[in-house]
mmCIF file with all atom_site columns, C-alpha atoms in Angstrom:
data_model
loop_
_atom_site.group_PDB
_atom_site.id
_atom_site.type_symbol
_atom_site.label_atom_id
_atom_site.label_alt_id
_atom_site.label_comp_id
_atom_site.label_asym_id
_atom_site.label_entity_id
_atom_site.label_seq_id
_atom_site.pdbx_PDB_ins_code
_atom_site.Cartn_x
_atom_site.Cartn_y
_atom_site.Cartn_z
_atom_site.occupancy
_atom_site.B_iso_or_equiv
_atom_site.pdbx_formal_charge
_atom_site.auth_seq_id
_atom_site.auth_comp_id
_atom_site.auth_asym_id
_atom_site.auth_atom_id
_atom_site.pdbx_PDB_model_num
ATOM 1   C CA . LYS A 1 1   ? -60.342 -137.548 -129.981 1.00 0.00 ? 3   LYS A CA 1
ATOM 2   C CA . GLN A 1 2   ? -57.690 -136.437 -127.503 1.00 0.00 ? 4   GLN A CA 1
ATOM 3   C CA . GLU A 1 3   ? -56.665 -139.017 -124.921 1.00 0.00 ? 5   GLU A CA 1
ATOM 4   C CA . VAL A 1 4   ? -54.129 -138.606 -122.132 1.00 0.00 ? 6   VAL A CA 1
ATOM 5   C CA . THR A 1 5   ? -52.323 -141.591 -120.638 1.00 0.00 ? 7   THR A CA 1
ATOM 6   C CA . GLN A 1 6   ? -50.096 -141.731 -117.585 1.00 0.00 ? 8   GLN A CA 1
ATOM 7   C CA . ILE A 1 7   ? -47.798 -144.639 -116.871 1.00 0.00 ? 9   ILE A CA 1
ATOM 8   C CA . PRO A 1 8   ? -47.214 -146.069 -114.331 1.00 0.00 ? 10  PRO A CA 1
ATOM 9   C CA . ALA A 1 9   ? -50.462 -145.838 -112.401 1.00 0.00 ? 11  ALA A CA 1
ATOM 10  C CA . ALA A 1 10  ? -48.544 -146.174 -109.147 1.00 0.00 ? 12  ALA A CA 1
ATOM 11  C CA . LEU A 1 11  ? -44.911 -145.806 -108.132 1.00 0.00 ? 13  LEU A CA 1
ATOM 12  C CA . SER A 1 12  ? -43.084 -146.336 -104.840 1.00 0.00 ? 14  SER A CA 1
ATOM 13  C CA . VAL A 1 13  ? -39.488 -145.217 -104.388 1.00 0.00 ? 15  VAL A CA 1
ATOM 14  C CA . PRO A 1 14  ? -37.166 -144.614 -101.423 1.00 0.00 ? 16  PRO A CA 1
ATOM 15  C CA . GLU A 1 15  ? -36.550 -141.094 -100.214 1.00 0.00 ? 17  GLU A CA 1
ATOM 16  C CA . GLY A 1 16  ? -33.788 -139.188 -101.995 1.00 0.00 ? 18  GLY A CA 1
ATOM 17  C CA . GLU A 1 17  ? -34.195 -140.763 -105.409 1.00 0.00 ? 19  GLU A CA 1
ATOM 18  C CA . ASN A 1 18  ? -34.689 -138.762 -108.568 1.00 0.00 ? 20  ASN A CA 1
ATOM 19  C CA . LEU A 1 19  ? -37.727 -139.920 -110.515 1.00 0.00 ? 21  LEU A CA 1
ATOM 20  C CA . VAL A 1 20  ? -39.608 -139.354 -113.749 1.00 0.00 ? 22  VAL A CA 1
ATOM 21  C CA . LEU A 1 21  ? -43.349 -139.484 -114.311 1.00 0.00 ? 23  LEU A CA 1
ATOM 22  C CA . ASN A 1 22  ? -44.589 -139.976 -117.849 1.00 0.00 ? 24  ASN A CA 1
ATOM 23  C CA . CYS A 1 23  ? -47.540 -138.562 -119.754 1.00 0.00 ? 25  CYS A CA 1
ATOM 24  C CA . SER A 1 24  ? -48.572 -139.146 -123.346 1.00 0.00 ? 26  SER A CA 1
ATOM 25  C CA . PHE A 1 25  ? -51.325 -137.578 -125.439 1.00 0.00 ? 27  PHE A CA 1
ATOM 26  C CA . THR A 1 26  ? -52.727 -138.573 -128.798 1.00 0.00 ? 28  THR A CA 1
ATOM 27  C CA . ASP A 1 27  ? -53.283 -135.201 -130.535 1.00 0.00 ? 29  ASP A CA 1
ATOM 28  C CA . SER A 1 28  ? -50.461 -132.661 -130.755 1.00 0.00 ? 30  SER A CA 1
ATOM 29  C CA . ALA A 1 29  ? -52.882 -129.754 -131.352 1.00 0.00 ? 31  ALA A CA 1
ATOM 30  C CA . ILE A 1 30  ? -52.780 -128.327 -127.832 1.00 0.00 ? 32  ILE A CA 1
ATOM 31  C CA . TYR A 1 31  ? -52.523 -124.883 -126.297 1.00 0.00 ? 33  TYR A CA 1
ATOM 32  C CA . ASN A 1 32  ? -50.687 -126.061 -123.227 1.00 0.00 ? 34  ASN A CA 1
ATOM 33  C CA . LEU A 1 33  ? -49.971 -128.921 -120.834 1.00 0.00 ? 35  LEU A CA 1
ATOM 34  C CA . GLN A 1 34  ? -50.286 -128.636 -117.096 1.00 0.00 ? 36  GLN A CA 1
ATOM 35  C CA . TRP A 1 35  ? -49.047 -130.877 -114.280 1.00 0.00 ? 37  TRP A CA 1
ATOM 36  C CA . PHE A 1 36  ? -51.073 -131.015 -111.063 1.00 0.00 ? 38  PHE A CA 1
ATOM 37  C CA . ARG A 1 37  ? -50.621 -132.544 -107.649 1.00 0.00 ? 39  ARG A CA 1
ATOM 38  C CA . GLN A 1 38  ? -53.566 -133.981 -105.730 1.00 0.00 ? 40  GLN A CA 1
ATOM 39  C CA . ASP A 1 39  ? -53.468 -135.090 -102.113 1.00 0.00 ? 41  ASP A CA 1
ATOM 40  C CA . PRO A 1 40  ? -56.060 -137.698 -101.034 1.00 0.00 ? 42  PRO A CA 1
ATOM 41  C CA . GLY A 1 41  ? -59.577 -136.258 -101.079 1.00 0.00 ? 43  GLY A CA 1
ATOM 42  C CA . LYS A 1 42  ? -58.303 -132.788 -101.915 1.00 0.00 ? 44  LYS A CA 1
ATOM 43  C CA . GLY A 1 43  ? -58.377 -130.432 -104.872 1.00 0.00 ? 45  GLY A CA 1
ATOM 44  C CA . LEU A 1 44  ? -55.728 -129.936 -107.531 1.00 0.00 ? 46  LEU A CA 1
ATOM 45  C CA . THR A 1 45  ? -52.598 -127.860 -107.050 1.00 0.00 ? 47  THR A CA 1
ATOM 46  C CA . SER A 1 46  ? -51.021 -126.568 -110.242 1.00 0.00 ? 48  SER A CA 1
ATOM 47  C CA . LEU A 1 47  ? -47.316 -127.436 -110.372 1.00 0.00 ? 49  LEU A CA 1
ATOM 48  C CA . LEU A 1 48  ? -46.158 -126.396 -113.824 1.00 0.00 ? 50  LEU A CA 1
ATOM 49  C CA . LEU A 1 49  ? -47.728 -125.035 -117.007 1.00 0.00 ? 51  LEU A CA 1
ATOM 50  C CA . ILE A 1 50  ? -45.966 -125.520 -120.344 1.00 0.00 ? 52  ILE A CA 1
ATOM 51  C CA . GLN A 1 51  ? -47.256 -123.561 -123.316 1.00 0.00 ? 53  GLN A CA 1
ATOM 52  C CA . SER A 1 52  ? -47.269 -125.333 -126.679 1.00 0.00 ? 54  SER A CA 1
ATOM 53  C CA . SER A 1 53  ? -44.329 -123.222 -127.889 1.00 0.00 ? 55  SER A CA 1
ATOM 54  C CA . GLN A 1 54  ? -42.168 -124.154 -124.891 1.00 0.00 ? 56  GLN A CA 1
ATOM 55  C CA . ARG A 1 55  ? -40.002 -127.222 -124.305 1.00 0.00 ? 57  ARG A CA 1
ATOM 56  C CA . GLU A 1 56  ? -39.726 -127.203 -120.514 1.00 0.00 ? 58  GLU A CA 1
ATOM 57  C CA . GLN A 1 57  ? -40.521 -125.433 -117.271 1.00 0.00 ? 59  GLN A CA 1
ATOM 58  C CA . THR A 1 58  ? -38.815 -125.616 -113.901 1.00 0.00 ? 60  THR A CA 1
ATOM 59  C CA . SER A 1 59  ? -39.958 -124.881 -110.376 1.00 0.00 ? 61  SER A CA 1
ATOM 60  C CA . GLY A 1 60  ? -37.677 -125.797 -107.498 1.00 0.00 ? 62  GLY A CA 1
ATOM 61  C CA . ARG A 1 61  ? -37.035 -129.551 -107.577 1.00 0.00 ? 63  ARG A CA 1
ATOM 62  C CA . LEU A 1 62  ? -39.540 -130.043 -110.393 1.00 0.00 ? 64  LEU A CA 1
ATOM 63  C CA . ASN A 1 63  ? -38.839 -129.950 -114.098 1.00 0.00 ? 65  ASN A CA 1
ATOM 64  C CA . ALA A 1 64  ? -41.421 -130.660 -116.779 1.00 0.00 ? 66  ALA A CA 1
ATOM 65  C CA . SER A 1 65  ? -40.658 -131.206 -120.437 1.00 0.00 ? 67  SER A CA 1
ATOM 66  C CA . LEU A 1 66  ? -42.913 -131.186 -123.472 1.00 0.00 ? 68  LEU A CA 1
ATOM 67  C CA . ASP A 1 67  ? -42.360 -132.849 -126.843 1.00 0.00 ? 69  ASP A CA 1
ATOM 68  C CA . LYS A 1 68  ? -45.485 -131.903 -128.721 1.00 0.00 ? 70  LYS A CA 1
ATOM 69  C CA . SER A 1 69  ? -44.568 -133.701 -131.934 1.00 0.00 ? 71  SER A CA 1
ATOM 70  C CA . SER A 1 70  ? -44.266 -137.060 -130.188 1.00 0.00 ? 72  SER A CA 1
ATOM 71  C CA . GLY A 1 71  ? -47.131 -136.376 -127.785 1.00 0.00 ? 73  GLY A CA 1
ATOM 72  C CA . ARG A 1 72  ? -45.075 -136.791 -124.638 1.00 0.00 ? 74  ARG A CA 1
ATOM 73  C CA . SER A 1 73  ? -44.351 -134.939 -121.425 1.00 0.00 ? 75  SER A CA 1
ATOM 74  C CA . THR A 1 74  ? -42.284 -135.893 -118.408 1.00 0.00 ? 76  THR A CA 1
ATOM 75  C CA . LEU A 1 75  ? -42.244 -134.574 -114.868 1.00 0.00 ? 77  LEU A CA 1
ATOM 76  C CA . TYR A 1 76  ? -38.856 -134.924 -113.212 1.00 0.00 ? 78  TYR A CA 1
ATOM 77  C CA . ILE A 1 77  ? -38.690 -134.761 -109.416 1.00 0.00 ? 79  ILE A CA 1
ATOM 78  C CA . ALA A 1 78  ? -35.227 -134.380 -107.930 1.00 0.00 ? 80  ALA A CA 1
ATOM 79  C CA . ALA A 1 79  ? -34.211 -135.612 -104.487 1.00 0.00 ? 81  ALA A CA 1
ATOM 80  C CA . SER A 1 80  ? -37.659 -136.960 -103.609 1.00 0.00 ? 82  SER A CA 1
ATOM 81  C CA . GLN A 1 81  ? -39.063 -136.448 -100.111 1.00 0.00 ? 83  GLN A CA 1
ATOM 82  C CA . PRO A 1 82  ? -41.900 -138.183 -98.208  1.00 0.00 ? 84  PRO A CA 1
ATOM 83  C CA . GLY A 1 83  ? -43.905 -134.953 -98.568  1.00 0.00 ? 85  GLY A CA 1
ATOM 84  C CA . ASP A 1 84  ? -43.906 -135.494 -102.338 1.00 0.00 ? 86  ASP A CA 1
ATOM 85  C CA . SER A 1 85  ? -46.247 -138.455 -101.846 1.00 0.00 ? 87  SER A CA 1
ATOM 86  C CA . ALA A 1 86  ? -49.442 -137.656 -103.757 1.00 0.00 ? 88  ALA A CA 1
ATOM 87  C CA . THR A 1 87  ? -51.174 -138.314 -107.063 1.00 0.00 ? 89  THR A CA 1
ATOM 88  C CA . TYR A 1 88  ? -49.725 -136.421 -110.008 1.00 0.00 ? 90  TYR A CA 1
ATOM 89  C CA . LEU A 1 89  ? -52.049 -135.572 -112.874 1.00 0.00 ? 91  LEU A CA 1
ATOM 90  C CA . CYS A 1 90  ? -51.120 -134.504 -116.377 1.00 0.00 ? 92  CYS A CA 1
ATOM 91  C CA . ALA A 1 91  ? -53.632 -132.446 -118.366 1.00 0.00 ? 93  ALA A CA 1
ATOM 92  C CA . VAL A 1 92  ? -53.753 -130.906 -121.827 1.00 0.00 ? 94  VAL A CA 1
ATOM 93  C CA . ARG A 1 93  ? -55.854 -128.052 -123.185 1.00 0.00 ? 95  ARG A CA 1
ATOM 94  C CA . PRO A 1 94  ? -56.698 -128.953 -126.797 1.00 0.00 ? 96  PRO A CA 1
ATOM 95  C CA . SER A 1 95  ? -56.676 -126.263 -129.463 1.00 0.00 ? 97  SER A CA 1
ATOM 96  C CA . SER A 1 96  ? -60.165 -127.304 -130.544 1.00 0.00 ? 98  SER A CA 1
ATOM 97  C CA . ALA A 1 97  ? -61.978 -127.197 -127.205 1.00 0.00 ? 99  ALA A CA 1
ATOM 98  C CA . SER A 1 98  ? -62.482 -125.167 -124.072 1.00 0.00 ? 100 SER A CA 1
ATOM 99  C CA . LYS A 1 99  ? -61.992 -128.111 -121.734 1.00 0.00 ? 101 LYS A CA 1
ATOM 100 C CA . ILE A 1 100 ? -58.923 -129.590 -120.085 1.00 0.00 ? 102 ILE A CA 1
ATOM 101 C CA . ILE A 1 101 ? -58.400 -133.317 -120.612 1.00 0.00 ? 103 ILE A CA 1
ATOM 102 C CA . PHE A 1 102 ? -56.765 -135.232 -117.784 1.00 0.00 ? 104 PHE A CA 1
ATOM 103 C CA . GLY A 1 103 ? -54.904 -138.454 -117.478 1.00 0.00 ? 105 GLY A CA 1
ATOM 104 C CA . SER A 1 104 ? -55.821 -140.858 -114.685 1.00 0.00 ? 106 SER A CA 1
ATOM 105 C CA . GLY A 1 105 ? -52.757 -139.892 -112.689 1.00 0.00 ? 107 GLY A CA 1
ATOM 106 C CA . THR A 1 106 ? -49.715 -141.565 -111.162 1.00 0.00 ? 108 THR A CA 1
ATOM 107 C CA . ARG A 1 107 ? -49.984 -142.308 -107.449 1.00 0.00 ? 109 ARG A CA 1
ATOM 108 C CA . LEU A 1 108 ? -46.527 -141.641 -106.006 1.00 0.00 ? 110 LEU A CA 1
ATOM 109 C CA . SER A 1 109 ? -45.335 -142.930 -102.647 1.00 0.00 ? 111 SER A CA 1
ATOM 110 C CA . ILE A 1 110 ? -41.958 -141.897 -101.241 1.00 0.00 ? 112 ILE A CA 1
ATOM 111 C CA . ARG A 1 111 ? -40.684 -144.294 -98.564  1.00 0.00 ? 113 ARG A CA 1
ATOM 112 C CA . PRO A 1 112 ? -38.692 -142.721 -95.680  1.00 0.00 ? 114 PRO A CA 1
ATOM 113 C CA . GLU B 2 1   ? -53.826 -121.391 -101.812 1.00 0.00 ? 9   GLU B CA 1
ATOM 114 C CA . THR B 2 2   ? -55.356 -120.724 -105.227 1.00 0.00 ? 10  THR B CA 1
ATOM 115 C CA . GLY B 2 3   ? -58.053 -118.231 -104.302 1.00 0.00 ? 11  GLY B CA 1
ATOM 116 C CA . VAL B 2 4   ? -60.753 -120.521 -105.699 1.00 0.00 ? 12  VAL B CA 1
ATOM 117 C CA . THR B 2 5   ? -63.143 -121.541 -102.948 1.00 0.00 ? 13  THR B CA 1
ATOM 118 C CA . GLN B 2 6   ? -65.901 -124.129 -103.089 1.00 0.00 ? 14  GLN B CA 1
ATOM 119 C CA . SER B 2 7   ? -68.777 -124.835 -100.762 1.00 0.00 ? 15  SER B CA 1
ATOM 120 C CA . PRO B 2 8   ? -69.769 -127.029 -99.140  1.00 0.00 ? 16  PRO B CA 1
ATOM 121 C CA . THR B 2 9   ? -66.746 -129.303 -98.713  1.00 0.00 ? 17  THR B CA 1
ATOM 122 C CA . HIS B 2 10  ? -68.847 -132.402 -98.099  1.00 0.00 ? 18  HIS B CA 1
ATOM 123 C CA . LEU B 2 11  ? -72.460 -133.228 -98.833  1.00 0.00 ? 19  LEU B CA 1
ATOM 124 C CA . ILE B 2 12  ? -74.692 -136.282 -98.488  1.00 0.00 ? 20  ILE B CA 1
ATOM 125 C CA . LYS B 2 13  ? -77.877 -136.465 -100.553 1.00 0.00 ? 21  LYS B CA 1
ATOM 126 C CA . THR B 2 14  ? -80.533 -139.063 -101.248 1.00 0.00 ? 22  THR B CA 1
ATOM 127 C CA . ARG B 2 15  ? -81.137 -140.472 -104.712 1.00 0.00 ? 23  ARG B CA 1
ATOM 128 C CA . GLY B 2 16  ? -83.668 -138.341 -106.610 1.00 0.00 ? 24  GLY B CA 1
ATOM 129 C CA . GLN B 2 17  ? -82.877 -135.142 -104.739 1.00 0.00 ? 25  GLN B CA 1
ATOM 130 C CA . GLN B 2 18  ? -81.378 -131.982 -106.187 1.00 0.00 ? 26  GLN B CA 1
ATOM 131 C CA . VAL B 2 19  ? -78.088 -130.359 -105.170 1.00 0.00 ? 27  VAL B CA 1
ATOM 132 C CA . THR B 2 20  ? -76.387 -126.998 -105.703 1.00 0.00 ? 28  THR B CA 1
ATOM 133 C CA . LEU B 2 21  ? -72.625 -126.618 -105.416 1.00 0.00 ? 29  LEU B CA 1
ATOM 134 C CA . ARG B 2 22  ? -70.957 -123.211 -105.298 1.00 0.00 ? 30  ARG B CA 1
ATOM 135 C CA . CYS B 2 23  ? -67.657 -121.784 -106.455 1.00 0.00 ? 31  CYS B CA 1
ATOM 136 C CA . SER B 2 24  ? -66.007 -118.435 -105.948 1.00 0.00 ? 32  SER B CA 1
ATOM 137 C CA . SER B 2 25  ? -63.461 -117.691 -108.664 1.00 0.00 ? 33  SER B CA 1
ATOM 138 C CA . GLN B 2 26  ? -60.038 -116.219 -108.175 1.00 0.00 ? 34  GLN B CA 1
ATOM 139 C CA . SER B 2 27  ? -60.010 -112.455 -108.438 1.00 0.00 ? 35  SER B CA 1
ATOM 140 C CA . GLY B 2 28  ? -59.772 -111.262 -112.042 1.00 0.00 ? 36  GLY B CA 1
ATOM 141 C CA . HIS B 2 29  ? -60.787 -114.603 -113.548 1.00 0.00 ? 37  HIS B CA 1
ATOM 142 C CA . ASN B 2 30  ? -63.842 -114.486 -115.798 1.00 0.00 ? 38  ASN B CA 1
ATOM 143 C CA . THR B 2 31  ? -63.849 -118.122 -116.910 1.00 0.00 ? 39  THR B CA 1
ATOM 144 C CA . VAL B 2 32  ? -65.025 -120.975 -114.718 1.00 0.00 ? 40  VAL B CA 1
ATOM 145 C CA . SER B 2 33  ? -65.188 -124.696 -115.437 1.00 0.00 ? 41  SER B CA 1
ATOM 146 C CA . TRP B 2 34  ? -66.626 -127.625 -113.519 1.00 0.00 ? 42  TRP B CA 1
ATOM 147 C CA . TYR B 2 35  ? -65.230 -131.149 -113.405 1.00 0.00 ? 43  TYR B CA 1
ATOM 148 C CA . GLN B 2 36  ? -66.390 -134.449 -111.919 1.00 0.00 ? 44  GLN B CA 1
ATOM 149 C CA . GLN B 2 37  ? -63.781 -136.799 -110.497 1.00 0.00 ? 45  GLN B CA 1
ATOM 150 C CA . ALA B 2 38  ? -64.715 -140.353 -109.639 1.00 0.00 ? 46  ALA B CA 1
ATOM 151 C CA . LEU B 2 39  ? -62.505 -142.279 -107.243 1.00 0.00 ? 47  LEU B CA 1
ATOM 152 C CA . GLY B 2 40  ? -59.219 -143.297 -108.846 1.00 0.00 ? 48  GLY B CA 1
ATOM 153 C CA . GLN B 2 41  ? -59.929 -141.439 -112.085 1.00 0.00 ? 49  GLN B CA 1
ATOM 154 C CA . GLY B 2 42  ? -58.887 -138.146 -113.622 1.00 0.00 ? 50  GLY B CA 1
ATOM 155 C CA . PRO B 2 43  ? -61.379 -135.256 -113.592 1.00 0.00 ? 51  PRO B CA 1
ATOM 156 C CA . GLN B 2 44  ? -63.964 -135.194 -116.394 1.00 0.00 ? 52  GLN B CA 1
ATOM 157 C CA . PHE B 2 45  ? -65.123 -131.899 -117.921 1.00 0.00 ? 53  PHE B CA 1
ATOM 158 C CA . ILE B 2 46  ? -68.762 -130.987 -117.238 1.00 0.00 ? 54  ILE B CA 1
ATOM 159 C CA . PHE B 2 47  ? -69.041 -127.466 -118.679 1.00 0.00 ? 55  PHE B CA 1
ATOM 160 C CA . GLN B 2 48  ? -67.437 -124.033 -118.855 1.00 0.00 ? 56  GLN B CA 1
ATOM 161 C CA . TYR B 2 49  ? -68.811 -120.519 -118.453 1.00 0.00 ? 57  TYR B CA 1
ATOM 162 C CA . TYR B 2 50  ? -67.327 -117.308 -119.805 1.00 0.00 ? 58  TYR B CA 1
ATOM 163 C CA . ARG B 2 51  ? -68.920 -113.981 -118.887 1.00 0.00 ? 59  ARG B CA 1
ATOM 164 C CA . GLU B 2 52  ? -72.108 -115.699 -117.731 1.00 0.00 ? 60  GLU B CA 1
ATOM 165 C CA . GLU B 2 53  ? -72.562 -117.746 -120.917 1.00 0.00 ? 61  GLU B CA 1
ATOM 166 C CA . GLU B 2 54  ? -71.952 -121.477 -121.303 1.00 0.00 ? 62  GLU B CA 1
ATOM 167 C CA . ASN B 2 55  ? -69.255 -121.921 -123.967 1.00 0.00 ? 63  ASN B CA 1
ATOM 168 C CA . GLY B 2 56  ? -68.422 -125.596 -123.742 1.00 0.00 ? 64  GLY B CA 1
ATOM 169 C CA . ARG B 2 57  ? -70.013 -128.762 -122.421 1.00 0.00 ? 65  ARG B CA 1
ATOM 170 C CA . GLY B 2 58  ? -68.807 -132.290 -121.850 1.00 0.00 ? 66  GLY B CA 1
ATOM 171 C CA . ASN B 2 59  ? -70.680 -135.560 -122.102 1.00 0.00 ? 67  ASN B CA 1
ATOM 172 C CA . PHE B 2 60  ? -73.073 -134.991 -119.198 1.00 0.00 ? 68  PHE B CA 1
ATOM 173 C CA . PRO B 2 61  ? -76.892 -135.127 -119.284 1.00 0.00 ? 69  PRO B CA 1
ATOM 174 C CA . PRO B 2 62  ? -79.051 -131.974 -119.088 1.00 0.00 ? 70  PRO B CA 1
ATOM 175 C CA . ARG B 2 63  ? -79.811 -132.585 -115.405 1.00 0.00 ? 71  ARG B CA 1
ATOM 176 C CA . PHE B 2 64  ? -76.340 -131.114 -114.856 1.00 0.00 ? 72  PHE B CA 1
ATOM 177 C CA . SER B 2 65  ? -76.726 -127.357 -115.256 1.00 0.00 ? 73  SER B CA 1
ATOM 178 C CA . GLY B 2 66  ? -74.855 -124.286 -114.201 1.00 0.00 ? 74  GLY B CA 1
ATOM 179 C CA . LEU B 2 67  ? -74.841 -120.558 -113.725 1.00 0.00 ? 75  LEU B CA 1
ATOM 180 C CA . GLN B 2 68  ? -72.198 -117.884 -113.643 1.00 0.00 ? 76  GLN B CA 1
ATOM 181 C CA . PHE B 2 69  ? -72.956 -114.593 -111.937 1.00 0.00 ? 77  PHE B CA 1
ATOM 182 C CA . PRO B 2 70  ? -71.765 -111.040 -112.743 1.00 0.00 ? 78  PRO B CA 1
ATOM 183 C CA . ASN B 2 71  ? -69.103 -111.321 -110.037 1.00 0.00 ? 79  ASN B CA 1
ATOM 184 C CA . TYR B 2 72  ? -67.903 -114.506 -111.831 1.00 0.00 ? 80  TYR B CA 1
ATOM 185 C CA . SER B 2 73  ? -68.911 -116.827 -109.006 1.00 0.00 ? 81  SER B CA 1
ATOM 186 C CA . SER B 2 74  ? -70.636 -119.964 -110.212 1.00 0.00 ? 82  SER B CA 1
ATOM 187 C CA . GLU B 2 75  ? -73.080 -122.721 -109.327 1.00 0.00 ? 83  GLU B CA 1
ATOM 188 C CA . LEU B 2 76  ? -73.382 -126.329 -110.435 1.00 0.00 ? 84  LEU B CA 1
ATOM 189 C CA . ASN B 2 77  ? -76.867 -127.800 -110.113 1.00 0.00 ? 85  ASN B CA 1
ATOM 190 C CA . VAL B 2 78  ? -77.626 -131.479 -110.401 1.00 0.00 ? 86  VAL B CA 1
ATOM 191 C CA . ASN B 2 79  ? -81.237 -132.672 -110.520 1.00 0.00 ? 87  ASN B CA 1
ATOM 192 C CA . ALA B 2 80  ? -82.617 -136.156 -109.961 1.00 0.00 ? 88  ALA B CA 1
ATOM 193 C CA . LEU B 2 81  ? -79.442 -137.401 -108.277 1.00 0.00 ? 89  LEU B CA 1
ATOM 194 C CA . GLU B 2 82  ? -78.244 -140.896 -109.067 1.00 0.00 ? 90  GLU B CA 1
ATOM 195 C CA . LEU B 2 83  ? -75.871 -143.110 -107.084 1.00 0.00 ? 91  LEU B CA 1
ATOM 196 C CA . ASP B 2 84  ? -73.239 -142.714 -109.838 1.00 0.00 ? 92  ASP B CA 1
ATOM 197 C CA . ASP B 2 85  ? -73.201 -138.961 -109.251 1.00 0.00 ? 93  ASP B CA 1
ATOM 198 C CA . SER B 2 86  ? -71.182 -139.629 -106.092 1.00 0.00 ? 94  SER B CA 1
ATOM 199 C CA . ALA B 2 87  ? -67.827 -138.003 -106.800 1.00 0.00 ? 95  ALA B CA 1
ATOM 200 C CA . LEU B 2 88  ? -65.519 -135.083 -106.061 1.00 0.00 ? 96  LEU B CA 1
ATOM 201 C CA . TYR B 2 89  ? -66.716 -131.984 -107.932 1.00 0.00 ? 97  TYR B CA 1
ATOM 202 C CA . LEU B 2 90  ? -64.006 -129.520 -108.814 1.00 0.00 ? 98  LEU B CA 1
ATOM 203 C CA . CYS B 2 91  ? -64.284 -125.930 -109.919 1.00 0.00 ? 99  CYS B CA 1
ATOM 204 C CA . ALA B 2 92  ? -61.524 -124.231 -111.892 1.00 0.00 ? 100 ALA B CA 1
ATOM 205 C CA . SER B 2 93  ? -61.118 -120.570 -112.741 1.00 0.00 ? 101 SER B CA 1
ATOM 206 C CA . SER B 2 94  ? -58.846 -118.938 -115.266 1.00 0.00 ? 102 SER B CA 1
ATOM 207 C CA . PRO B 2 95  ? -58.355 -115.595 -116.971 1.00 0.00 ? 103 PRO B CA 1
ATOM 208 C CA . ALA B 2 96  ? -59.782 -115.115 -120.461 1.00 0.00 ? 104 ALA B CA 1
ATOM 209 C CA . GLY B 2 97  ? -57.861 -116.882 -123.225 1.00 0.00 ? 105 GLY B CA 1
ATOM 210 C CA . TRP B 2 98  ? -57.462 -120.456 -124.377 1.00 0.00 ? 106 TRP B CA 1
ATOM 211 C CA . ASP B 2 99  ? -53.849 -120.820 -123.229 1.00 0.00 ? 107 ASP B CA 1
ATOM 212 C CA . THR B 2 100 ? -54.183 -119.593 -119.674 1.00 0.00 ? 108 THR B CA 1
ATOM 213 C CA . GLU B 2 101 ? -53.451 -121.523 -116.513 1.00 0.00 ? 109 GLU B CA 1
ATOM 214 C CA . ALA B 2 102 ? -56.348 -123.121 -114.651 1.00 0.00 ? 110 ALA B CA 1
ATOM 215 C CA . PHE B 2 103 ? -56.570 -122.882 -110.865 1.00 0.00 ? 111 PHE B CA 1
ATOM 216 C CA . PHE B 2 104 ? -58.687 -125.386 -108.986 1.00 0.00 ? 112 PHE B CA 1
ATOM 217 C CA . GLY B 2 105 ? -60.577 -125.233 -105.730 1.00 0.00 ? 113 GLY B CA 1
ATOM 218 C CA . GLN B 2 106 ? -60.468 -127.864 -103.002 1.00 0.00 ? 114 GLN B CA 1
ATOM 219 C CA . GLY B 2 107 ? -63.565 -129.599 -104.315 1.00 0.00 ? 115 GLY B CA 1
ATOM 220 C CA . THR B 2 108 ? -66.920 -130.715 -102.950 1.00 0.00 ? 116 THR B CA 1
ATOM 221 C CA . ARG B 2 109 ? -67.279 -134.381 -102.049 1.00 0.00 ? 117 ARG B CA 1
ATOM 222 C CA . LEU B 2 110 ? -70.833 -135.437 -102.939 1.00 0.00 ? 118 LEU B CA 1
ATOM 223 C CA . THR B 2 111 ? -72.177 -138.751 -101.688 1.00 0.00 ? 119 THR B CA 1
ATOM 224 C CA . VAL B 2 112 ? -75.523 -139.966 -103.003 1.00 0.00 ? 120 VAL B CA 1
ATOM 225 C CA . VAL B 2 113 ? -77.204 -142.709 -100.937 1.00 0.00 ? 121 VAL B CA 1
#
């Protein structure tokens, strides 16, 4: 059974720091991995999609990596800003199912 | 802005009632999925529709049902509401294919009292 874990559950850092959010999954048989951002009480905004054959994707100050064999992904945020404060969710699409399986998220707070 | 719109944005219902939530998919997307997100948790898969047929279901009781229409819009129906059904309900649309990107709407916040 596929499980997705995100550590830490919450993180607070001062503005300007580079930071890494971690995601692990138990079954390497996935089609892709997607990182989302969620503001309080809002829907999900897709940040980056990494296909199973890819190692990383970049968008602006964000870089996501995927190591399928070890079941790990990281989201790197460069030069953090207060506007980056949100919950970041990692999700995998297993090869054996139509659904997306989410982690519980990391709640990120950037202090001015 | 993903192009996936959900209505209503907020809803309050009484235990035992029935509710219908609606989702309009992004243009060109023929696959829609519904998720339930409890406070502080990640979204949980309810079911998925592809070309008006259910093709995947999570661990939710039969009182959770859905429809997808020819224009690919969708409904989530919940009968006999329980207090634990209070959650954010999210709709996601994607093009056909298992490896495609999912785009989510802003969600419907359902409160059952």
